CSV table of C-alpha atoms and ligand atoms in Angstrom, one decimal:
chain,number,residue,atom,x,y,z
A,292,UNK,CA,53.3,152.1,74.1
A,293,UNK,CA,50.1,153.7,72.4
A,294,UNK,CA,47.2,153.5,73.9
A,295,UNK,CA,45.5,150.4,72.8
A,296,UNK,CA,41.7,149.3,73.9
A,297,UNK,CA,41.9,146.2,75.8
A,298,UNK,CA,41.7,142.9,73.6
A,299,UNK,CA,38.9,140.9,73.1
A,300,UNK,CA,40.3,138.3,75.2
A,301,UNK,CA,40.3,140.8,78.3
A,302,UNK,CA,37.0,142.6,78.0
A,303,UNK,CA,35.1,138.7,77.4
A,304,UNK,CA,37.4,137.0,80.3
A,305,UNK,CA,36.4,137.2,84.0
A,306,UNK,CA,38.9,139.8,85.8
A,307,UNK,CA,42.1,138.5,87.0
A,308,UNK,CA,43.1,139.4,90.3
A,309,UNK,CA,45.2,142.3,91.1
A,310,UNK,CA,49.0,141.7,92.3
A,311,UNK,CA,50.1,144.4,94.6
A,312,UNK,CA,52.8,146.9,93.6
A,313,UNK,CA,56.2,146.7,94.7
A,314,UNK,CA,56.6,148.4,98.1
A,315,UNK,CA,60.0,148.6,100.0
A,316,UNK,CA,63.4,146.4,99.3
A,317,UNK,CA,63.5,142.6,99.0
A,318,UNK,CA,66.0,140.3,98.2
A,319,UNK,CA,65.5,137.6,95.5
A,320,UNK,CA,67.7,134.9,93.8
A,321,UNK,CA,66.4,135.8,90.2
A,322,UNK,CA,64.4,139.5,89.5
A,323,UNK,CA,62.5,139.2,86.4
A,324,UNK,CA,61.5,142.2,84.3
A,325,UNK,CA,58.1,141.8,82.5
A,326,UNK,CA,55.4,140.0,82.8
A,327,UNK,CA,54.4,138.3,79.5
A,328,UNK,CA,55.2,134.8,78.2
A,329,UNK,CA,59.0,135.0,78.6
A,330,UNK,CA,58.7,136.5,82.0
A,331,UNK,CA,56.2,134.6,83.4
A,332,UNK,CA,57.7,131.1,82.1
A,333,UNK,CA,61.2,132.0,83.3
A,334,UNK,CA,59.3,132.9,86.9
A,335,UNK,CA,57.5,129.5,86.7
A,336,UNK,CA,60.6,127.3,85.7
A,337,UNK,CA,62.7,129.2,88.1
A,338,UNK,CA,60.1,128.9,91.3
A,339,UNK,CA,60.0,125.0,90.3
A,340,UNK,CA,63.5,124.6,90.7
A,341,UNK,CA,63.4,126.3,94.2
A,342,UNK,CA,64.8,129.6,93.5
A,343,UNK,CA,63.6,132.7,95.0
A,344,UNK,CA,61.9,134.8,92.0
A,345,UNK,CA,60.2,138.1,92.0
A,346,UNK,CA,58.7,139.4,89.1
A,347,UNK,CA,57.9,143.1,88.4
A,348,UNK,CA,55.3,144.1,85.5
A,349,UNK,CA,54.9,147.8,84.5
A,350,UNK,CA,51.2,147.2,84.1
A,351,UNK,CA,48.9,144.3,84.5
A,352,UNK,CA,50.1,140.5,83.9
A,353,UNK,CA,50.3,139.8,79.9
A,354,UNK,CA,49.1,143.8,79.3
A,355,UNK,CA,51.6,143.5,76.5
A,356,UNK,CA,51.6,141.6,73.2
A,357,UNK,CA,51.4,138.3,75.2
A,358,UNK,CA,47.6,139.0,76.2
A,359,UNK,CA,46.7,140.6,72.8
A,360,UNK,CA,48.0,138.7,70.3
A,361,UNK,CA,46.9,136.3,67.2
A,362,UNK,CA,47.3,133.3,69.4
A,363,UNK,CA,48.8,131.1,66.6
A,364,UNK,CA,51.4,128.6,67.6
A,365,UNK,CA,53.8,128.1,64.6
A,366,UNK,CA,56.2,125.7,63.5
A,367,UNK,CA,59.6,127.0,63.3
A,368,UNK,CA,61.5,130.0,63.5
A,369,UNK,CA,60.1,133.4,61.8
A,370,UNK,CA,62.6,132.7,59.0
A,371,UNK,CA,61.9,129.3,57.5
A,372,UNK,CA,64.7,126.5,57.5
A,373,UNK,CA,65.4,127.5,54.1
A,374,UNK,CA,66.4,130.7,55.0
A,375,UNK,CA,68.4,129.7,58.0
A,376,UNK,CA,70.0,126.9,56.1
A,377,UNK,CA,71.4,129.6,53.3
A,378,UNK,CA,72.7,131.9,56.5
A,379,UNK,CA,74.0,129.6,59.0
A,380,UNK,CA,74.3,126.2,57.5
A,381,UNK,CA,72.1,123.1,58.1
A,382,UNK,CA,73.5,122.2,61.5
A,383,UNK,CA,72.2,125.7,63.2
A,384,UNK,CA,69.2,125.4,60.7
A,385,UNK,CA,68.4,122.3,62.4
A,386,UNK,CA,69.2,123.5,66.0
A,387,UNK,CA,66.8,126.3,65.4
A,388,UNK,CA,64.1,124.1,64.3
A,389,UNK,CA,64.6,121.5,66.9
A,390,UNK,CA,64.1,124.3,69.2
A,391,UNK,CA,61.0,125.7,68.2
A,392,UNK,CA,59.6,122.1,68.3
A,393,UNK,CA,60.2,121.9,71.8
A,394,UNK,CA,58.7,125.1,72.2
A,395,UNK,CA,55.3,124.0,71.0
A,396,UNK,CA,55.9,120.6,72.5
A,397,UNK,CA,56.2,123.0,75.9
A,398,UNK,CA,53.1,125.2,75.6
A,399,UNK,CA,51.2,121.6,75.2
A,400,UNK,CA,52.6,120.3,78.2
A,401,UNK,CA,52.1,123.7,80.2
A,402,UNK,CA,48.5,123.8,79.2
A,403,UNK,CA,48.2,119.8,80.4
A,404,UNK,CA,50.1,120.4,83.6
A,405,UNK,CA,48.4,123.1,84.8
A,406,UNK,CA,45.0,122.4,83.4
A,407,UNK,CA,45.4,125.8,81.9
A,408,UNK,CA,41.5,126.5,80.0
A,409,UNK,CA,42.7,128.4,76.7
A,410,UNK,CA,40.9,126.9,73.8
A,411,UNK,CA,44.4,125.4,72.5
A,412,UNK,CA,43.3,123.4,69.3
A,413,UNK,CA,45.4,122.1,66.2
A,414,UNK,CA,46.2,123.1,62.9
A,415,UNK,CA,48.0,125.9,60.6
A,416,UNK,CA,47.4,126.8,57.5
A,417,UNK,CA,49.4,129.2,55.5
A,418,UNK,CA,47.8,130.7,52.9
A,419,UNK,CA,49.9,131.8,49.6
A,420,UNK,CA,48.9,134.8,47.4
A,421,UNK,CA,51.8,134.8,44.6
A,422,UNK,CA,52.9,131.9,42.3
A,423,UNK,CA,56.2,132.3,43.3
A,424,UNK,CA,55.4,131.4,47.2
A,425,UNK,CA,53.6,128.4,46.0
A,426,UNK,CA,56.7,127.3,44.3
A,427,UNK,CA,58.7,128.1,47.5
A,428,UNK,CA,56.6,126.1,49.5
A,429,UNK,CA,56.8,122.9,47.8
A,430,UNK,CA,60.9,123.3,48.1
A,431,UNK,CA,60.0,123.7,51.8
A,432,UNK,CA,57.9,121.0,52.7
A,433,UNK,CA,60.2,119.0,50.6
A,434,UNK,CA,63.0,120.0,52.9
A,435,UNK,CA,60.7,119.6,55.9
A,436,UNK,CA,59.8,115.8,55.0
A,437,UNK,CA,63.5,114.7,54.0
A,438,UNK,CA,65.9,116.5,56.2
A,439,UNK,CA,63.9,117.2,59.0
A,440,UNK,CA,61.9,114.5,59.7
A,441,UNK,CA,58.6,116.8,59.9
A,442,UNK,CA,55.6,115.0,58.2
A,443,UNK,CA,52.9,117.0,59.8
A,444,UNK,CA,53.0,119.5,57.1
A,445,UNK,CA,51.4,119.4,53.8
A,446,UNK,CA,51.2,121.6,50.6
A,447,UNK,CA,47.7,122.2,49.5
A,448,UNK,CA,46.8,123.1,45.7
A,449,UNK,CA,44.1,125.8,44.6
A,450,UNK,CA,40.8,123.8,45.4
A,451,UNK,CA,42.4,122.7,48.7
A,452,UNK,CA,43.5,126.0,49.9
A,453,UNK,CA,40.2,127.6,48.9
A,454,UNK,CA,38.0,124.7,50.8
A,455,UNK,CA,40.0,124.9,53.7
A,456,UNK,CA,39.9,128.3,54.0
A,457,UNK,CA,36.4,129.2,52.8
A,458,UNK,CA,38.0,132.0,50.6
A,459,UNK,CA,38.7,131.8,46.8
A,460,UNK,CA,41.4,134.6,47.4
A,461,UNK,CA,45.0,132.4,47.4
A,462,UNK,CA,46.1,130.1,44.9
A,463,UNK,CA,47.7,127.0,47.6
A,464,UNK,CA,49.2,126.7,51.0
A,465,UNK,CA,50.5,124.6,53.3
A,466,UNK,CA,48.3,123.1,56.2
A,467,UNK,CA,50.5,121.9,59.6
A,468,UNK,CA,49.0,119.6,62.1
A,469,UNK,CA,52.0,120.3,64.2
A,470,UNK,CA,50.9,123.8,64.8
A,471,UNK,CA,47.8,124.9,66.7
A,472,UNK,CA,46.2,128.2,68.1
A,473,UNK,CA,44.9,129.3,71.6
A,474,UNK,CA,43.7,132.3,73.6
A,475,UNK,CA,47.0,134.0,74.6
A,476,UNK,CA,45.8,135.8,77.6
A,477,UNK,CA,44.2,132.7,79.4
A,478,UNK,CA,47.7,130.8,78.6
A,479,UNK,CA,49.7,134.3,80.3
A,480,UNK,CA,47.2,134.0,83.1
A,481,UNK,CA,47.4,130.3,83.6
A,482,UNK,CA,51.5,130.6,83.8
A,483,UNK,CA,50.8,133.5,86.5
A,484,UNK,CA,48.7,131.2,88.5
A,485,UNK,CA,51.1,128.7,88.1
A,486,UNK,CA,54.2,130.6,89.1
A,487,UNK,CA,52.5,131.7,92.0
A,488,UNK,CA,52.1,128.8,93.1
A,489,UNK,CA,55.3,127.2,92.5
A,490,UNK,CA,56.5,130.2,95.1
A,491,UNK,CA,57.0,133.1,92.7
A,492,UNK,CA,55.9,136.4,93.7
A,493,UNK,CA,54.4,138.8,91.0
A,494,UNK,CA,54.0,142.4,91.5
A,495,UNK,CA,51.7,144.4,88.9
A,496,UNK,CA,51.9,148.3,88.3
A,497,UNK,CA,55.5,147.8,89.0
A,498,UNK,CA,57.8,149.2,86.2
A,499,UNK,CA,61.3,148.9,86.7
A,500,UNK,CA,63.2,152.0,86.1
A,501,UNK,CA,66.8,151.5,87.0
A,502,UNK,CA,69.1,148.9,86.8
A,503,UNK,CA,72.1,149.6,89.7
A,504,UNK,CA,74.9,147.7,90.6
A,505,UNK,CA,76.0,147.3,94.3
A,506,UNK,CA,77.9,144.5,93.8
A,507,UNK,CA,75.0,142.6,92.5
A,508,UNK,CA,72.3,144.2,90.6
A,509,UNK,CA,69.9,146.5,92.0
A,510,UNK,CA,66.5,146.7,90.1
A,511,UNK,CA,64.4,150.1,91.1
A,512,UNK,CA,61.0,150.9,90.9
A,513,UNK,CA,59.0,154.2,92.1
A,514,UNK,CA,58.3,152.4,95.4
A,515,UNK,CA,60.7,149.8,96.1
A,516,UNK,CA,63.8,147.9,94.9
A,517,UNK,CA,64.7,144.3,94.5
A,518,UNK,CA,68.4,143.1,95.3
A,519,UNK,CA,69.3,140.1,93.2
A,520,UNK,CA,71.9,137.4,92.3
A,521,UNK,CA,70.8,137.7,88.6
A,522,UNK,CA,67.9,139.9,86.3
A,523,UNK,CA,66.0,138.4,83.6
A,524,UNK,CA,64.9,141.8,81.5
A,525,UNK,CA,62.0,139.7,79.5
A,526,UNK,CA,60.4,143.6,78.4
A,527,UNK,CA,60.7,142.4,74.6
A,528,UNK,CA,62.6,145.5,74.1
A,529,UNK,CA,59.9,147.7,75.1
A,530,UNK,CA,61.3,149.1,78.4
A,531,UNK,CA,63.4,152.1,76.4
A,532,UNK,CA,66.2,153.2,78.8
A,533,UNK,CA,65.9,150.9,81.3
A,534,UNK,CA,67.4,148.2,79.4
A,535,UNK,CA,68.6,149.6,76.0
A,536,UNK,CA,70.7,146.3,74.2
A,537,UNK,CA,67.6,144.9,73.7
A,538,UNK,CA,65.4,148.0,72.9
A,539,UNK,CA,68.3,149.3,70.2
A,540,UNK,CA,67.7,145.9,68.5
A,541,UNK,CA,63.7,145.9,68.1
A,542,UNK,CA,61.3,147.7,66.4
A,543,UNK,CA,57.8,147.9,67.1
A,544,UNK,CA,55.1,147.8,64.4
A,545,UNK,CA,51.3,148.7,65.6
A,546,UNK,CA,49.6,145.6,64.4
A,547,UNK,CA,45.3,145.7,64.8
A,548,UNK,CA,43.0,142.9,65.2
A,549,UNK,CA,39.2,142.7,65.4
A,550,UNK,CA,36.6,140.1,66.7
A,551,UNK,CA,33.5,139.7,64.6
A,552,UNK,CA,30.1,138.6,66.3
A,553,UNK,CA,29.4,135.1,65.9
A,554,UNK,CA,28.7,134.5,62.2
A,555,UNK,CA,26.3,131.8,62.4
A,556,UNK,CA,25.9,129.7,59.0
A,557,UNK,CA,27.9,132.5,57.4
A,558,UNK,CA,30.8,131.4,59.2
A,559,UNK,CA,30.8,127.6,58.5
A,560,UNK,CA,32.8,127.1,55.1
A,561,UNK,CA,35.4,129.6,57.3
A,562,UNK,CA,38.0,127.1,58.3
A,563,UNK,CA,35.9,124.3,58.5
A,564,UNK,CA,38.7,122.1,59.6
A,565,UNK,CA,39.2,124.3,62.9
A,566,UNK,CA,42.9,125.6,62.3
A,567,UNK,CA,44.1,128.8,62.4
A,568,UNK,CA,45.4,130.6,59.2
A,569,UNK,CA,47.8,133.3,57.8
A,570,UNK,CA,48.8,134.3,54.8
A,571,UNK,CA,51.8,135.5,52.6
A,572,UNK,CA,51.3,139.3,52.5
A,573,UNK,CA,53.6,141.4,53.7
A,574,UNK,CA,51.4,143.0,56.1
A,575,UNK,CA,50.1,139.7,57.0
A,576,UNK,CA,46.4,138.6,57.5
A,577,UNK,CA,45.7,136.3,60.3
A,578,UNK,CA,42.5,134.8,61.7
A,579,UNK,CA,41.1,131.6,63.3
A,580,UNK,CA,37.9,131.0,64.9
A,581,UNK,CA,37.1,130.8,68.5
A,582,UNK,CA,35.1,128.0,70.1
A,583,UNK,CA,32.1,130.4,70.7
A,584,UNK,CA,32.2,131.2,67.0
A,585,UNK,CA,34.0,134.4,66.7
A,586,UNK,CA,36.3,135.4,64.0
A,587,UNK,CA,39.5,136.9,65.1
A,588,UNK,CA,40.9,138.3,62.3
A,589,UNK,CA,44.2,140.4,62.1
A,590,UNK,CA,45.4,142.7,59.7
A,591,UNK,CA,46.8,146.2,59.1
A,592,UNK,CA,49.8,147.4,60.5
A,593,UNK,CA,51.1,151.3,60.8
A,594,UNK,CA,54.2,152.9,62.4
A,595,UNK,CA,53.0,155.9,64.0
A,596,UNK,CA,52.5,156.2,67.5
A,597,UNK,CA,48.7,157.1,67.3
A,598,UNK,CA,46.0,154.5,67.3
A,599,UNK,CA,43.7,154.7,64.6
A,600,UNK,CA,40.3,156.4,65.7
A,601,UNK,CA,38.5,153.3,64.3
A,602,UNK,CA,40.2,150.1,64.4
A,603,UNK,CA,37.5,148.3,62.8
A,604,UNK,CA,37.9,150.1,59.5
A,605,UNK,CA,41.6,150.2,59.7
A,606,UNK,CA,41.3,146.2,59.5
A,607,UNK,CA,38.1,146.1,57.6
A,608,UNK,CA,39.7,145.9,54.0
A,609,UNK,CA,42.1,143.1,54.5
A,610,UNK,CA,39.2,141.3,56.1
A,611,UNK,CA,37.0,141.9,52.6
A,612,UNK,CA,40.0,140.8,50.4
A,613,UNK,CA,39.7,137.3,52.2
A,614,UNK,CA,36.2,137.1,52.6
A,615,UNK,CA,34.2,139.7,50.5
A,616,UNK,CA,30.9,138.5,52.0
A,617,UNK,CA,32.2,139.9,55.3
A,618,UNK,CA,32.9,143.2,53.9
A,619,UNK,CA,30.2,144.7,56.4
A,620,UNK,CA,30.1,142.1,59.1
A,621,UNK,CA,29.7,143.3,62.6
A,622,UNK,CA,32.7,143.5,64.8
A,623,UNK,CA,32.4,142.7,68.3
A,624,UNK,CA,35.5,144.3,69.7
A,625,UNK,CA,38.9,145.6,68.0
A,626,UNK,CA,42.2,146.1,69.4
A,627,UNK,CA,46.0,146.6,68.9
A,628,UNK,CA,49.2,145.8,70.2
A,629,UNK,CA,52.5,146.1,69.2
A,630,UNK,CA,54.5,143.6,67.5
A,631,UNK,CA,58.4,143.6,68.4
A,632,UNK,CA,60.6,142.5,65.8
A,633,UNK,CA,64.4,142.7,65.0
A,634,UNK,CA,66.3,143.2,61.3
A,635,UNK,CA,66.6,139.8,60.4
A,636,UNK,CA,63.5,138.6,62.0
A,637,UNK,CA,65.3,136.3,64.7
A,638,UNK,CA,65.3,137.0,68.3
A,639,UNK,CA,67.5,138.8,70.2
A,640,UNK,CA,68.6,136.8,73.5
A,641,UNK,CA,71.8,137.5,75.4
A,642,UNK,CA,73.8,137.7,78.8
A,643,UNK,CA,74.3,141.7,78.7
A,644,UNK,CA,76.1,141.5,82.0
A,645,UNK,CA,77.7,138.4,83.6
A,646,UNK,CA,74.4,138.3,85.9
A,647,UNK,CA,71.7,140.2,83.8
A,648,UNK,CA,69.8,138.3,80.8
A,649,UNK,CA,67.7,139.8,78.1
A,650,UNK,CA,65.5,138.6,75.2
A,651,UNK,CA,62.9,140.2,72.7
A,652,UNK,CA,62.0,140.5,69.3
A,653,UNK,CA,60.6,137.7,68.6
A,654,UNK,CA,58.9,138.8,65.4
A,655,UNK,CA,55.4,137.6,65.7
A,656,UNK,CA,56.5,134.0,66.3
A,657,UNK,CA,56.4,134.4,70.4
A,658,UNK,CA,53.3,132.2,71.2
A,659,UNK,CA,55.9,129.1,71.1
A,660,UNK,CA,59.4,130.7,71.3
A,661,UNK,CA,58.8,133.5,74.5
A,662,UNK,CA,57.3,130.7,77.0
A,663,UNK,CA,60.2,128.4,75.9
A,664,UNK,CA,62.9,131.3,75.9
A,665,UNK,CA,61.9,131.8,79.4
A,666,UNK,CA,62.8,128.6,80.4
A,667,UNK,CA,65.7,128.7,78.8
A,668,UNK,CA,66.4,131.9,80.4
A,669,UNK,CA,65.6,130.4,84.2
A,670,UNK,CA,68.2,127.7,83.2
A,671,UNK,CA,70.8,129.9,82.0
A,672,UNK,CA,70.4,132.1,85.4
A,673,UNK,CA,71.0,128.8,87.2
A,674,UNK,CA,74.3,128.1,85.1
A,675,UNK,CA,72.9,126.3,82.3
A,676,UNK,CA,73.3,128.1,79.4
A,677,UNK,CA,73.4,124.9,76.7
A,678,UNK,CA,69.5,125.0,75.5
A,679,UNK,CA,69.8,128.9,74.4
A,680,UNK,CA,73.0,128.3,72.7
A,681,UNK,CA,71.5,128.7,69.0
A,682,UNK,CA,70.3,132.1,69.8
A,683,UNK,CA,73.2,133.6,71.3
A,684,UNK,CA,75.3,134.8,68.7
A,685,UNK,CA,72.5,135.4,66.2
A,686,UNK,CA,73.8,138.5,64.5
A,687,UNK,CA,70.9,141.2,65.4
A,688,UNK,CA,72.4,144.7,64.2
A,689,UNK,CA,71.3,147.6,66.5
A,690,UNK,CA,69.1,150.1,65.0
A,691,UNK,CA,69.4,153.9,65.4
A,692,UNK,CA,67.8,155.3,68.3
A,693,UNK,CA,66.2,158.0,66.8
A,694,UNK,CA,62.4,157.9,66.7
A,695,UNK,CA,62.2,159.9,63.5
A,696,UNK,CA,64.8,157.4,61.8
A,697,UNK,CA,62.8,154.0,63.1
A,698,UNK,CA,59.5,155.8,62.0
A,699,UNK,CA,60.5,156.4,58.9
A,700,UNK,CA,62.3,152.9,58.8
A,701,UNK,CA,58.7,151.2,59.8
A,702,UNK,CA,57.0,153.3,57.2
A,703,UNK,CA,59.5,152.6,54.4
A,704,UNK,CA,59.6,148.9,55.2
A,705,UNK,CA,55.5,148.9,55.1
A,706,UNK,CA,55.5,150.4,51.9
A,707,UNK,CA,58.2,148.4,50.2
A,708,UNK,CA,56.3,145.4,51.3
A,709,UNK,CA,52.9,146.5,50.0
A,710,UNK,CA,54.7,147.2,46.7
A,711,UNK,CA,56.2,143.8,46.6
A,712,UNK,CA,52.8,142.2,47.4
A,713,UNK,CA,51.6,143.9,44.4
A,714,UNK,CA,54.3,143.0,41.5
B,80,FAD,C1,48.6,141.9,67.7
B,80,FAD,C2,49.6,141.4,67.6
B,80,FAD,C3,49.6,139.8,67.1
B,80,FAD,C4,50.2,138.7,67.5
B,80,FAD,N1,50.2,137.5,66.8
B,80,FAD,C5,51.0,136.6,67.0
B,80,FAD,C6,50.5,135.2,66.9
B,80,FAD,O1,49.6,134.9,66.3
B,80,FAD,N2,51.4,134.0,66.9
B,80,FAD,C7,52.7,134.2,67.5
B,80,FAD,O2,53.7,133.5,67.7
B,80,FAD,N3,53.2,135.5,68.3
B,80,FAD,C8,52.4,136.8,67.9
B,80,FAD,N4,52.8,138.3,68.1
B,80,FAD,C9,53.8,138.4,69.0
B,80,FAD,C10,53.9,137.6,70.5
B,80,FAD,O3,52.4,138.3,71.0
B,80,FAD,C11,55.1,138.0,71.3
B,80,FAD,O4,56.1,137.5,70.7
B,80,FAD,C12,55.3,137.6,72.6
B,80,FAD,O5,53.9,138.0,73.5
B,80,FAD,C13,56.3,138.1,73.4
B,80,FAD,O6,56.3,137.9,74.6
B,80,FAD,P1,57.2,138.2,75.8
B,80,FAD,O7,56.8,137.9,77.0
B,80,FAD,O8,58.6,138.3,74.9
B,80,FAD,O9,56.6,140.1,75.4
B,80,FAD,P2,55.6,140.9,75.9
B,80,FAD,O10,54.3,140.2,76.3
B,80,FAD,O11,55.8,142.2,75.1
B,80,FAD,O12,55.6,141.1,77.4
B,80,FAD,C14,56.6,142.0,78.2
B,80,FAD,C15,56.4,143.0,79.1
B,80,FAD,O13,57.3,143.6,80.0
B,80,FAD,C16,56.3,144.7,80.4
B,80,FAD,N5,57.6,145.6,80.7
B,80,FAD,C17,58.1,146.7,79.8
B,80,FAD,N6,58.5,147.5,80.5
B,80,FAD,C18,58.9,147.1,81.5
B,80,FAD,C19,59.4,147.8,83.0
B,80,FAD,N7,60.5,148.8,83.0
B,80,FAD,N8,59.2,147.1,83.9
B,80,FAD,C20,58.4,146.2,84.0
B,80,FAD,N9,57.7,145.4,83.1
B,80,FAD,C21,58.0,146.0,82.0
B,80,FAD,C22,55.3,145.0,79.3
B,80,FAD,O14,54.2,145.7,80.3
B,80,FAD,C23,54.7,143.9,78.8
B,80,FAD,O15,53.9,143.0,79.5
B,80,FAD,C24,51.8,138.4,68.3
B,80,FAD,C25,51.7,140.1,68.7
B,80,FAD,C26,50.8,141.1,68.5
B,80,FAD,C27,51.0,142.5,68.9
């Protein structure tokens, strides 16, 4: 992974306790590899079910996407129900919509059950910059109201979107009162504490380097090994050769974020309803205000391994497009992360061996879907796979492994997207 600065969430949080690296050999019912939302939720639910669980994290807890994202809790999958209906038919689209509804409910339930102080708030605005997108949104909202019984989303006309965002840039949009936003690092840390309280063991700085078999799976780290009945690989496709079924299907996009210094009165007209927002550009912009008045704004992607020397300057043109008055606003902190996407922008979730499950590639929709998938992976490791069913045979094609090819593919996609945005 490129060497990103820590996130704003991390530099403003109380330092988390360090967990010891794995040393020596031990047994577990389930070994989980990866300490983001997916792995932590799996660990929590398995420990609650009475299983002996060990989680291995290569860096610190939530040092990947889970601790550095935009914190937006969206409804549905990354592909909307109309897209899903067209590809897979209504029944499957419905099942995937229902999963995503359960995913939001799970996040709310976990936050409440474990009193996780992550500033969870209600409302997601989708801002649209092309007339065709406004027409498509009308069709989507109609479908959600009539075929899915979902009445928490409404269309916003031009005047309404201007007022809702405090930006004159967009033509229309939607307001989803069923979605929300939160501090993702605080959620992940809360899940880690809850998992430990339920009995899970968590080891940081314990990269899994090899998956061997000795009858059952054995996960090796530099200084230890876990002999387990089951393994859950929750590395979001970012563990390279350790587990290639997922990483072959996932592309990593560098995505950049800034947190502005509190804006005072200048910020009052921005998202006055307290929602978060994202827009319809291919290189999507997303933003929200924190409880203490910082505007967190994500915008700008790249395909190279290099982190721009000045991330703030990379994001600023996107911010200025939405809020010209903030063109010179002071940035408190800038950071980035890798968004793992698959070709069809749907997650890859599979049993890659009868006793090894893997998941990743939530394609920018993992704040809700990753913790929920973690819970379903926990059930699957305990022998109940029904919950995961709608994900299991999604066609997620492998992408050639060559670094050069992958980088070219992402660069091409970004340029195509930029062109489409302008037409
Ligand atoms: C900048 C940014 C903004 C985003 N904004 C949003 C948003 O607003 N809303 C939304 O829904 N989604 C968003 N996402 C996506 C979301 O963050 C992810 O979908 C989600 O966090 C995935 O969780 P995960 O647990 O599957 O993966 P991760 O959080 O990536 O966790 C995987 C973990 O595995 C560890 N690991 C890797 N290899 C090994 C190994 N060999 N051994 C041990 N550990 C290993 C990594 O260190 C990492 O901690 C965003 C992502 C980024 C980067």
